Amino acid sequence: MSEKKKMHASTGPRYKTSVGDKLFMVVNVAFFVIFTFLCVFPFYYLFINTISDNDLVNRGVITLLPHGIHIRNYLALQNVSDFGNSILVTVARTVLGTALMVIASGFAGYLTTKQKMWHKSLWYRFLVITMYFNAGLVPWYLNMLGLGLTNSFWGYIIPGIVAPYNIILVKTYIESIPAELEESATIDGASNMQVFTKIILPLAKPILATIAVFGAVGNWNSFQDSLILMANSPNLYTLQHRLYVYLNSASNLKNVMQSGGQVTAAMLNTKVIQYTISMVTIIPIMLVYPFMQRYFEEGIMLGAVKG
Amino acid sequence: MTQATAKAKEKTRDGGLYILHRLAILLACAAVFYPGFNPGRITVEIGRYTSLLTACLSFDSLVGNLSRVLSKGIVTYGTFYLLRGASIAIVVGIALSAVGGCMSVGNNRMRRRGLLFPIAGSVLMGAGLAGIRMAYGQIVAADSNRVRPNVSGGFPLFIVLTAAILLTSILLLLRQRASGEALEDKMWMKEEYHLFLMFLPFIALAFVFSYLPLWGWRYAFFDYKAGGTLGAENFVGFKWFTYLFQNAATRRDLIRVLRNTLAMSSLGILTSWLPMFFAILLTQVPSKRFRRIVQTFTTVPNFLGWVIVYAVALAIFSTDGFINSFLKNFMGVQANTNYLMSSSHMWIKMLLWGLWKGLGWSAIIYISSISGIDPVLYEAATMDGAGRFRQIWHVTIPQLMPTFFVLLLMSIANILSNGLDQYLVFSNAINQSSIEVLDLYVYNLGIGSGQIPMSTVIGMAKSIISVFLLFGANQASKVLRGESII
């Protein structure tokens, strides 16, 4: 996706401006304004409810604007049981899981460009084919159980190291790098390892950044593996899993309370806490998103090229 | 193993022996990870899921269930220190053997040096096994029903493997000495093997996490309950397969679940043109900044998990959510409806949530494709007097069709896989019957109610059908477009 092409689209074809055309434009822009609003507003609503006066929130008064702004809810999170653990676990798996995945994808991607490897195409296919089948949830779980990776932090990390799709992306990218660079280094006596670290890694940075961004978001949002593998280890729940538990226990609580016809302060506090935890899960993504957007978009295009 | 077959092609005199040598090392490496083969499970009180490697890494995995027995002095910590030391010795021994196994694809010099590693390694392994035997003796001597001794199937296996590694190494070493082949000045290995050995860890990981689960399909043929065993006594053949169709309740469930799955997937397929539509409309807006802002904000929801989407849903639609508070504060209506606690129109609601989360993101691929369309085409169309809509119809859409087609085929191939997260987070007691898709059903059945064989059968059928659908889609693409999609 070159800048030139983008420029073109913006200066695009010009049309004569008829009344019908103007109407179309108005409707069109209105549609996007509304859709964008629908995408943004819920987060704004969550946010103003976490920073507004808790009494007003409890009375359901905060609808469009915040009142009595404070950040005590965010500070109060340190008292919420197991929440700190979940943050630690999620940050740790995001950093470690992403780092290992990127290094492994980079190296494996490089190796798969090596025609000389013994039975290269066989092993490459062995890896790629895993994207297209899946033994199913329960056999996967039983396998993890057998490997002792349930209720263990490593259950988050080790299965994610080899990511065939990312390996393909890296391989395709490296193949687009002129082979002369590698050849001249080999002639100068560089080993495969040296070629990889000194030449391939620096040149493949864009693709590695792209898969790193996707990997990090995936890890940060991880829910299913925590749900299934860590059932008996609440201290290993990821942030999303923890949030899910809080959302559910509180909604159960609500059902119980409503049937009794009573509304207590304790119940309403859980609402604020839910919102606050949701925001804590969302904010990191929102903060890094504008900087990472380019990589996300490049990533989806790479996938398209691969088909 | 495969490493060994290649070696055989080289027609070295020791080919057969090398195969055996490497096979033994490979098996030993694999057995380290498998709890079923842990020779150190000397008492039943050590968890069923403790592998030899786990025993090395975590002392707690050995004594976790035994704190009371240990505090009463029925057995001593010494026994378990011994056990752990022995486990570490075995693992280190196997690691040494593995180094030797890798070196065995090198030149003569490297091979001979390499053979010293498995010799040292197997001696260590032997020592470790002796240590385990001693610890076992102490457990037996304690003679208490609170630490019941256990002989793991892994113990004889490891004895055989240790012996095999040691014997093959010594024999190979002797033969090589006797052959009088000249040793090269430097250790050296053919590049093809060197590259392969570097790639081996990735193959191993892919095998363990993607191929090995297929071995779990055997549960479909047994009457298995969580924590039980698989054996001849509970082998039931195809019972669960026929049970699916014969048992009226299961059949009803299955039909309902399939209806939900197919309905929601079909709705997804029927609306799969929306992202393209979105992209075309967005690129019609002249302001670049406007397009940028829309694109940024509409793609954000895609990067938040389904749990967050559910949190958003709660904040907007629950009893004290936005809708009710808006109605109260601005319309003066006393509203207390919990919109999430309703089972009506679940399919459409799920579709809308999916669109809310994914529409902006799915559109990006089309937006990029549109910016890549050759401007000459538009110029030519303008010359022919085509207005905005005719340009879209005759230039833009045909140019986007290949992308649309690939994505459409992929969504048809994935018709049975709606994913779990979305339906799990939105499900509750009231909407369960109309939200439960196949993935959620398998989860509820297998993980939720522990019906492992049944859920394996369903998962198996789903996997096999999905693979066929994928091949079908690929074939269709080859016929229609002359290009494969996988």
XYZ file of N, CA and C in Angstrom, chain B residues 163-392:
690
model
N 19.010 -48.414 28.487
C 19.866 -49.515 28.026
C 20.112 -49.397 26.532
N 19.051 -49.076 25.787
C 19.192 -48.984 24.330
C 20.169 -47.881 23.956
N 20.052 -46.733 24.619
C 20.951 -45.624 24.288
C 22.388 -45.995 24.608
N 22.568 -46.563 25.793
C 23.927 -46.904 26.218
C 24.541 -47.930 25.278
N 23.785 -49.002 25.023
C 24.327 -50.093 24.190
C 24.640 -49.615 22.779
N 23.682 -48.914 22.163
C 23.921 -48.470 20.790
C 25.119 -47.524 20.735
N 25.233 -46.643 21.720
C 26.357 -45.704 21.696
C 27.679 -46.445 21.769
N 27.750 -47.401 22.718
C 29.021 -48.116 22.892
C 29.355 -48.917 21.639
N 28.318 -49.610 21.118
C 28.556 -50.410 19.908
C 29.028 -49.534 18.754
N 28.359 -48.403 18.582
C 28.720 -47.511 17.481
C 30.131 -46.984 17.650
N 30.450 -46.667 18.895
C 31.787 -46.136 19.167
C 32.844 -47.189 18.850
N 32.585 -48.423 19.320
C 33.544 -49.512 19.078
C 33.723 -49.749 17.580
N 32.596 -49.787 16.886
C 32.671 -50.038 15.442
C 33.454 -48.957 14.733
N 33.169 -47.720 15.175
C 33.857 -46.634 14.491
C 35.353 -46.696 14.734
N 35.732 -47.023 15.991
C 37.159 -47.178 16.293
C 37.739 -48.264 15.416
N 37.024 -49.396 15.356
C 37.550 -50.579 14.660
C 37.681 -50.320 13.163
N 36.763 -49.517 12.616
C 36.770 -49.306 11.170
C 38.015 -48.564 10.715
N 38.624 -47.839 11.676
C 39.859 -47.143 11.347
C 39.680 -46.015 10.358
N 38.431 -45.531 10.227
C 38.224 -44.407 9.330
C 38.966 -43.184 9.842
N 39.495 -42.439 8.913
C 40.261 -41.262 9.301
C 39.330 -40.210 9.871
N 39.766 -39.550 10.948
C 38.975 -38.457 11.505
C 39.391 -37.158 10.833
N 38.395 -36.345 10.502
C 38.701 -35.058 9.891
C 39.329 -34.135 10.921
N 39.897 -33.026 10.444
C 40.537 -32.087 11.365
C 39.511 -31.328 12.187
N 38.348 -31.090 11.558
C 37.347 -30.263 12.233
C 36.021 -30.990 12.267
N 35.239 -30.643 13.285
C 33.871 -31.159 13.293
C 33.063 -30.367 12.270
N 32.190 -31.048 11.604
C 31.526 -30.408 10.483
C 30.239 -31.157 10.178
N 29.246 -30.443 9.672
C 27.972 -31.095 9.388
C 27.431 -30.542 8.078
N 26.809 -31.409 7.308
C 26.210 -30.940 6.055
C 25.175 -29.870 6.351
N 25.112 -28.870 5.488
C 24.223 -27.756 5.792
C 22.756 -28.195 5.850
N 22.383 -29.140 4.980
C 20.969 -29.545 4.974
C 20.510 -30.080 6.325
N 21.419 -30.842 6.996
C 21.058 -31.376 8.315
C 21.107 -30.285 9.375
N 22.090 -29.413 9.202
C 22.231 -28.327 10.164
C 20.954 -27.484 10.174
N 20.472 -27.145 8.977
C 19.238 -26.360 8.862
C 18.063 -27.124 9.452
N 18.038 -28.414 9.159
C 16.934 -29.226 9.664
C 16.931 -29.253 11.198
N 18.118 -29.424 11.778
C 18.180 -29.484 13.240
C 17.724 -28.179 13.870
N 18.025 -27.058 13.196
C 17.565 -25.782 13.726
C 16.046 -25.669 13.628
N 15.490 -26.313 12.628
C 14.045 -26.237 12.416
C 13.290 -27.244 13.283
N 14.016 -28.246 13.761
C 13.388 -29.343 14.503
C 12.505 -28.887 15.676
N 12.958 -27.914 16.485
C 12.099 -27.504 17.603
C 10.713 -27.041 17.155
N 10.648 -26.371 16.007
C 9.351 -25.882 15.536
C 8.462 -27.050 15.103
N 9.092 -28.023 14.452
C 8.341 -29.215 14.058
C 7.794 -29.906 15.302
N 8.665 -29.998 16.318
C 8.247 -30.688 17.541
C 7.062 -29.971 18.186
N 7.138 -28.638 18.278
C 6.046 -27.883 18.904
C 4.758 -28.038 18.115
N 4.871 -27.947 16.780
C 3.667 -28.103 15.954
C 3.087 -29.496 16.151
N 3.969 -30.476 16.258
C 3.485 -31.842 16.452
C 2.739 -31.955 17.776
N 3.354 -31.452 18.810
C 2.775 -31.614 20.147
C 1.441 -30.880 20.289
N 1.351 -29.672 19.724
C 0.149 -28.879 19.981
C -0.900 -28.962 18.882
N -0.541 -29.477 17.702
C -1.545 -29.546 16.644
C -1.871 -30.968 16.206
N -0.870 -31.828 16.198
C -1.135 -33.191 15.730
C -1.522 -34.113 16.881
N -0.824 -33.947 18.001
C -1.075 -34.835 19.128
C -2.527 -34.807 19.615
N -3.193 -33.646 19.624
C -4.590 -33.654 20.061
C -5.454 -34.634 19.264
N -5.057 -34.927 18.028
C -5.840 -35.884 17.239
C -5.889 -37.243 17.920
N -4.838 -37.542 18.650
C -4.781 -38.795 19.408
C -5.912 -38.839 20.433
N -6.393 -37.664 20.837
C -7.498 -37.581 21.796
C -8.821 -38.033 21.197
N -8.872 -38.195 19.896
C -10.100 -38.681 19.269
C -10.464 -40.081 19.744
N -9.471 -40.787 20.295
C -9.774 -42.144 20.765
C -10.804 -42.131 21.888
N -10.913 -40.989 22.590
C -11.903 -40.918 23.669
C -13.318 -41.133 23.146
N -13.518 -40.901 21.860
C -14.843 -41.057 21.271
C -15.299 -42.517 21.297
N -14.356 -43.425 21.484
C -14.695 -44.848 21.402
C -14.724 -45.527 22.766
N -14.627 -44.712 23.819
C -14.608 -45.307 25.151
C -15.706 -44.710 26.026
N -16.074 -45.467 27.022
C -17.013 -44.950 28.005
C -16.175 -44.286 29.096
N -15.738 -43.073 28.817
C -14.731 -42.438 29.664
C -15.363 -41.394 30.568
N -14.939 -41.426 31.825
C -15.357 -40.363 32.739
C -14.104 -39.647 33.227
N -14.232 -38.346 33.480
C -13.065 -37.549 33.874
C -12.306 -38.244 34.993
N -10.990 -38.344 34.838
C -10.154 -38.964 35.854
C -10.060 -40.463 35.720
N -10.857 -41.065 34.832
C -10.810 -42.511 34.650
C -9.687 -42.929 33.714
N -9.751 -44.168 33.282
C -8.719 -44.659 32.372
C -9.381 -45.199 31.111
N -8.554 -45.403 30.101
C -9.034 -46.023 28.880
C -8.511 -47.448 28.850
N -9.400 -48.389 28.669
C -8.944 -49.769 28.628
C -9.972 -50.619 27.920
N -9.659 -51.904 27.804
C -10.567 -52.800 27.096
C -11.932 -52.842 27.772
N -11.950 -52.674 29.105
C -13.213 -52.844 29.816
C -14.234 -51.748 29.492
N -13.756 -50.541 29.110
C -14.757 -49.522 28.773
C -14.740 -49.120 27.302
N -14.183 -49.967 26.477
C -14.222 -49.713 25.047
C -15.646 -49.966 24.544
N -16.217 -48.977 23.847
C -17.614 -49.137 23.442
C -17.803 -49.026 21.933
N -16.710 -48.967 21.194
C -16.845 -48.884 19.742
C -17.574 -47.626 19.317
N -18.568 -47.806 18.459
C -19.262 -46.643 17.896
C -20.512 -46.268 18.687
N -20.569 -46.725 19.933
C -21.770 -46.469 20.724
C -22.183 -45.004 20.723
N -21.215 -44.128 20.941
C -21.553 -42.704 21.064
C -22.013 -42.123 19.743
N -21.543 -42.684 18.665
C -21.950 -42.186 17.350
C -23.425 -42.497 17.102
N -23.815 -43.729 17.441
C -25.220 -44.092 17.229
C -26.106 -43.448 18.294
N -25.553 -43.303 19.485
C -26.294 -42.688 20.585
C -26.786 -41.296 20.187
N -25.927 -40.582 19.468
C -26.265 -39.236 19.010
C -27.604 -39.203 18.295
N -27.856 -40.250 17.504
C -29.049 -40.235 16.684
C -30.209 -40.985 17.336
N -29.856 -41.942 18.210
C -30.921 -42.761 18.784
C -31.567 -42.125 20.007
N -30.750 -41.421 20.784
C -31.289 -40.803 21.979
C -32.074 -39.547 21.600
N -33.365 -39.565 21.919
C -34.242 -38.485 21.458
C -33.804 -37.120 21.981
N -33.428 -37.048 23.257
C -33.066 -35.754 23.849
C -31.825 -35.185 23.171
N -30.819 -36.039 22.981
C -29.591 -35.580 22.333
C -29.878 -35.136 20.914
N -30.725 -35.911 20.251
C -31.031 -35.583 18.861
C -31.694 -34.210 18.784
N -32.635 -33.992 19.689
C -33.306 -32.689 19.708
C -32.308 -31.563 19.939
N -31.438 -31.773 20.942
C -30.404 -30.767 21.228
C -29.578 -30.468 19.990
N -29.171 -31.554 19.353
C -28.268 -31.422 18.222
C -28.940 -30.660 17.088
N -30.207 -30.970 16.854
C -30.930 -30.283 15.779
C -31.054 -28.796 16.098
N -31.383 -28.523 17.355
C -31.509 -27.116 17.781
C -30.176 -26.384 17.601
N -29.106 -27.028 18.046
C -27.791 -26.395 17.971
C -27.374 -26.181 16.516
N -27.661 -27.179 15.691
C -27.299 -27.045 14.280
C -28.103 -25.931 13.622
N -29.373 -25.832 14.020
C -30.217 -24.771 13.477
C -29.616 -23.404 13.815
N -29.245 -23.247 15.108
C -28.635 -21.977 15.511
C -27.362 -21.698 14.732
N -26.520 -22.754 14.653
C -25.229 -22.588 13.983
C -25.417 -22.164 12.540
N -26.248 -22.932 11.828
C -26.415 -22.659 10.405
C -27.126 -21.327 10.189
N -28.098 -21.029 11.052
C -28.818 -19.766 10.889
C -27.874 -18.589 11.051
N -27.081 -18.626 12.112
C -26.209 -17.466 12.359
C -25.097 -17.381 11.322
N -24.554 -18.536 10.918
C -23.538 -18.500 9.865
C -24.134 -17.977 8.570
N -25.352 -18.425 8.262
C -25.976 -17.981 7.014
C -26.230 -16.485 7.038
N -26.690 -15.988 8.179
C -26.885 -14.539 8.276
C -25.568 -13.823 8.014
N -24.489 -14.399 8.565
C -23.172 -13.812 8.323
C -22.825 -13.820 6.849
N -23.121 -14.927 6.184
C -22.784 -15.036 4.763
C -23.661 -14.087 3.942
N -24.945 -14.022 4.316
C -25.848 -13.139 3.571
C -25.458 -11.667 3.696
N -24.808 -11.332 4.806
C -24.421 -9.935 4.987
C -22.939 -9.721 4.672
N -22.322 -10.692 4.028
C -20.867 -10.575 3.825
C -20.513 -9.488 2.814
N -21.522 -8.958 2.103
C -21.229 -7.865 1.178
C -21.162 -6.524 1.896
N -21.615 -6.490 3.153
C -21.652 -5.208 3.858
C -20.290 -4.521 3.971
N -19.221 -5.252 4.315
C -17.927 -4.564 4.402
C -17.524 -3.914 3.083
N -17.829 -4.592 1.988
C -17.495 -4.035 0.677
C -18.307 -2.753 0.436
N -19.567 -2.836 0.764
C -20.481 -1.703 0.657
C -19.955 -0.521 1.482
N -19.590 -0.849 2.721
C -19.037 0.149 3.647
C -17.818 0.821 3.033
N -16.930 0.006 2.479
C -15.697 0.537 1.909
C -15.989 1.429 0.711
N -16.898 0.992 -0.153
C -17.204 1.779 -1.354
C -17.795 3.125 -0.948
N -18.742 3.088 -0.006
C -19.354 4.342 0.422
C -18.326 5.264 1.063
N -17.454 4.675 1.891
C -16.487 5.515 2.599
C -15.517 6.173 1.611
N -15.110 5.433 0.598
C -14.149 6.028 -0.339
C -14.806 7.086 -1.224
N -16.137 7.181 -1.191
C -16.804 8.237 -1.946
C -16.698 9.590 -1.248
N -16.407 9.552 0.068
C -16.305 10.818 0.803
C -14.992 11.493 0.410
N -15.044 12.759 -0.032
C -13.820 13.385 -0.520
C -12.812 13.711 0.586
N -13.293 14.036 1.789
C -12.367 14.489 2.824
C -11.534 13.330 3.368
N -10.225 13.456 3.205
C -9.345 12.397 3.655
C -9.370 12.281 5.177
N -9.424 13.434 5.837
C -9.418 13.417 7.287
C -10.671 12.706 7.823
N -11.816 12.996 7.207
C -13.056 12.350 7.620
C -12.930 10.831 7.487
N -12.395 10.406 6.339
C -12.259 8.960 6.130
C -11.343 8.342 7.173
N -10.277 9.063 7.482
C -9.300 8.572 8.449
C -9.958 8.393 9.821
N -10.706 9.407 10.223
C -11.336 9.357 11.546
C -12.341 8.207 11.609
N -13.181 8.105 10.583
C -14.167 7.018 10.567
C -13.458 5.681 10.643
N -12.422 5.533 9.840
C -11.713 4.259 9.803
C -11.114 3.913 11.162
N -10.507 4.915 11.800
C -9.880 4.670 13.096
C -10.914 4.229 14.115
N -12.004 4.982 14.223
C -12.940 4.685 15.299
C -13.775 3.434 15.045
N -14.038 3.139 13.786
C -14.867 1.958 13.552
C -14.059 0.663 13.620
N -12.728 0.759 13.578
C -11.948 -0.474 13.678
C -11.588 -0.806 15.118
N -11.694 0.177 16.020
C -11.305 -0.087 17.410
C -12.044 -1.281 18.029
N -13.373 -1.379 17.876
C -14.057 -2.486 18.568
C -13.516 -3.858 18.197
N -12.946 -3.975 16.997
C -12.412 -5.258 16.588
C -11.262 -5.722 17.484
N -10.580 -4.765 18.101
C -9.406 -5.125 18.899
C -9.723 -5.287 20.363
N -10.983 -5.282 20.689
C -11.370 -5.549 22.060
C -12.047 -6.907 22.067
N -11.786 -7.667 23.121
C -12.333 -9.024 23.150
C -13.847 -9.030 23.313
N -14.431 -10.215 23.158
C -15.876 -10.340 23.292
C -16.361 -10.059 24.703
N -15.482 -10.291 25.683
C -15.891 -9.999 27.054
C -16.145 -8.505 27.198
N -15.280 -7.716 26.558
C -15.461 -6.268 26.606
C -16.748 -5.877 25.878
N -16.999 -6.529 24.759
C -18.238 -6.229 24.040
C -19.433 -6.513 24.948
N -19.327 -7.590 25.690
C -20.409 -7.924 26.607
C -20.519 -6.870 27.712
N -19.366 -6.401 28.185
C -19.391 -5.345 29.204
C -20.097 -4.112 28.646
N -19.792 -3.804 27.395
C -20.447 -2.678 26.722
C -21.948 -2.937 26.631
N -22.303 -4.157 26.255
C -23.717 -4.502 26.133
C -24.424 -4.317 27.468
N -23.767 -4.747 28.528
C -24.357 -4.581 29.865
C -24.550 -3.103 30.170
N -23.525 -2.319 29.871
C -23.584 -0.898 30.201
C -24.704 -0.201 29.441
N -24.991 -0.668 28.249
C -26.007 0.013 27.438
C -27.397 -0.575 27.676
N -27.485 -1.900 27.716
C -28.800 -2.534 27.625
C -29.320 -3.154 28.917
N -28.500 -3.196 29.974
C -28.999 -3.878 31.166
C -29.966 -2.972 31.918
N -30.504 -3.504 33.016
C -31.552 -2.806 33.757
C -31.164 -1.371 34.096
N -29.911 -1.214 34.587
C -29.518 0.158 34.930
C -28.519 0.702 33.907
N -28.679 0.251 32.675
C -27.784 0.709 31.617
C -28.247 2.001 30.975
N -27.558 2.345 29.898
C -27.780 3.634 29.238
C -29.210 3.813 28.738
N -29.750 2.805 28.067
C -31.065 2.962 27.448
C -32.106 3.312 28.505
N -32.105 2.537 29.585
C -33.088 2.788 30.629
C -32.875 4.132 31.284
N -31.614 4.483 31.507
C -31.359 5.760 32.187
C -31.685 6.922 31.251
N -31.467 6.719 29.958
C -31.818 7.758 28.983
C -33.326 7.967 28.969
N -34.062 6.854 28.931
C -35.525 6.942 28.923
C -36.030 7.655 30.174
N -35.403 7.346 31.299
C -35.827 7.958 32.560
C -35.506 9.445 32.585
N -34.253 9.761 32.239
C -33.798 11.136 32.430
C -34.295 12.096 31.359
N -34.508 11.591 30.145
C -34.860 12.510 29.064
C -36.281 12.327 28.549
N -36.864 11.176 28.776
C -38.212 10.931 28.270
C -39.219 10.833 29.406
N -38.701 10.759 30.631
C -39.592 10.636 31.764
C -40.331 9.309 31.822
N -39.811 8.309 31.114
C -40.458 6.997 31.129
C -39.815 6.167 32.243
N -40.631 5.476 33.003
C -40.076 4.595 34.026
C -39.723 3.262 33.365
N -38.439 3.084 32.984
C -38.063 1.893 32.232
C -37.104 1.039 33.049
N -37.370 -0.235 33.100
C -36.505 -1.140 33.860
C -36.233 -2.440 33.127
N -36.310 -2.388 31.810
C -36.153 -3.631 31.061
C -34.681 -4.018 30.994
N -34.402 -5.297 31.235
C -33.067 -5.792 30.966
C -33.100 -6.446 29.585
N -32.620 -5.688 28.592
C -32.753 -6.165 27.217
C -31.926 -7.411 26.938
N -30.933 -7.659 27.804
C -30.083 -8.831 27.559
C -30.745 -10.116 28.037
N -31.736 -9.942 28.925
C -32.433 -11.117 29.443
C -33.663 -11.397 28.597
N -33.445 -11.598 27.329
C -34.572 -11.874 26.453
C -34.091 -12.863 25.409
N -34.983 -13.709 24.960
C -34.533 -14.717 24.008
C -35.018 -14.404 22.600
N -35.654 -13.240 22.428
C -36.211 -12.953 21.104
C -35.139 -12.408 20.162
N -35.228 -12.804 18.920
C -34.337 -12.319 17.865
C -32.859 -12.486 18.189
N -32.496 -13.567 18.883
C -31.098 -13.749 19.254
C -30.189 -13.765 18.029
N -30.640 -14.411 16.959
C -29.783 -14.545 15.779
C -29.430 -13.177 15.217
N -30.466 -12.339 15.096
C -30.226 -11.004 14.548
C -29.348 -10.198 15.493
N -29.632 -10.322 16.798
C -28.842 -9.552 17.764
C -27.373 -9.937 17.688
N -27.118 -11.251 17.592
C -25.721 -11.699 17.514
C -25.068 -11.175 16.240
N -25.831 -11.182 15.159
C -25.311 -10.656 13.896
C -24.940 -9.182 14.053
N -25.840 -8.431 14.715
C -25.586 -7.001 14.864
C -24.358 -6.747 15.731
N -24.209 -7.524 16.797
C -23.008 -7.352 17.610
C -21.760 -7.667 16.794
N -21.875 -8.711 16.008
C -20.735 -9.065 15.153
C -20.401 -7.941 14.188
N -21.433 -7.327 13.638
C -21.196 -6.224 12.700
C -20.621 -5.011 13.416
N -21.181 -4.739 14.594
C -20.673 -3.598 15.359
C -19.181 -3.766 15.605
N -18.793 -4.979 15.963
C -17.393 -5.229 16.293
C -16.524 -5.278 15.037
N -17.041 -5.918 13.981
C -16.143 -6.270 12.893
C -16.288 -5.516 11.582
N -17.388 -4.759 11.416
C -17.641 -4.170 10.087
C -16.510 -3.244 9.635
N -16.126 -2.334 10.520
C -15.088 -1.371 10.154
C -13.790 -2.062 9.786
N -13.475 -3.086 10.556
C -12.225 -3.807 10.314
C -12.288 -4.578 9.005
N -13.389 -5.287 8.772
C -13.487 -6.071 7.537
C -13.458 -5.165 6.317
N -13.860 -3.908 6.492
C -13.903 -3.003 5.344
C -12.504 -2.597 4.897
N -11.536 -2.654 5.822
C -10.190 -2.139 5.501
C -9.604 -2.813 4.277
N -9.802 -4.116 4.191
C -9.210 -4.846 3.079
C -9.768 -4.329 1.753
N -11.059 -3.973 1.756
C -11.655 -3.438 0.525
C -11.193 -1.997 0.278
N -11.057 -1.241 1.364
C -10.591 0.143 1.198
C -9.210 0.145 0.547
N -8.349 -0.747 1.033
C -7.007 -0.821 0.440
C -7.085 -1.263 -1.013
N -7.968 -2.227 -1.292
C -8.085 -2.693 -2.672
C -8.563 -1.561 -3.574
N -9.514 -0.772 -3.078
C -10.038 0.321 -3.896
C -8.932 1.321 -4.211
N -8.087 1.612 -3.197
C -7.035 2.586 -3.465
C -5.993 2.015 -4.429
N -6.066 0.710 -4.640
C -5.115 0.105 -5.567
C -5.656 -0.036 -6.993
N -6.909 0.354 -7.200
C -7.486 0.220 -8.543
C -6.848 1.242 -9.486
N -6.509 0.796 -10.653
C -5.841 1.656 -11.632
C -6.739 2.843 -12.011
N -6.289 4.093 -11.773
C -7.132 5.271 -12.054
C -7.538 5.370 -13.533
N -6.756 4.763 -14.404
C -7.080 4.802 -15.832
C -8.488 4.272 -16.076
N -8.860 3.249 -15.283
C -10.196 2.665 -15.448
C -11.283 3.687 -15.187
N -11.080 4.501 -14.139
C -12.082 5.522 -13.820
C -12.097 6.602 -14.894
N -10.897 6.964 -15.342
C -10.825 7.996 -16.382
C -11.589 7.555 -17.627
N -11.351 6.299 -17.997
C -12.034 5.775 -19.179
C -13.542 5.796 -18.979
N -13.969 5.430 -17.770
C -15.402 5.404 -17.481
C -15.988 6.811 -17.551
N -15.231 7.781 -17.008
C -15.697 9.165 -17.052
C -15.855 9.630 -18.500
N -14.857 9.272 -19.317
C -14.912 9.634 -20.740
C -16.189 9.090 -21.377
N -16.551 7.872 -20.936
C -17.756 7.264 -21.506
C -19.021 7.841 -20.891
N -18.849 8.818 -20.005
C -20.009 9.487 -19.434
C -20.613 8.784 -18.234
N -19.854 7.896 -17.599
C -20.396 7.198 -16.435
C -20.353 8.102 -15.218
N -21.437 8.175 -14.493
C -21.489 8.953 -13.265
C -20.984 8.134 -12.094
N -21.207 8.656 -10.902
C -20.708 8.001 -9.695
C -21.160 6.544 -9.597
N -22.464 6.337 -9.757
C -22.990 5.001 -9.490
C -22.594 4.003 -10.575
N -22.550 4.483 -11.801
C -22.153 3.565 -12.874
C -20.672 3.245 -12.770
N -19.888 4.192 -12.287
C -18.463 3.889 -12.065
C -18.302 2.829 -10.985
N -19.078 2.997 -9.914
C -19.015 2.006 -8.832
C -19.412 0.638 -9.381
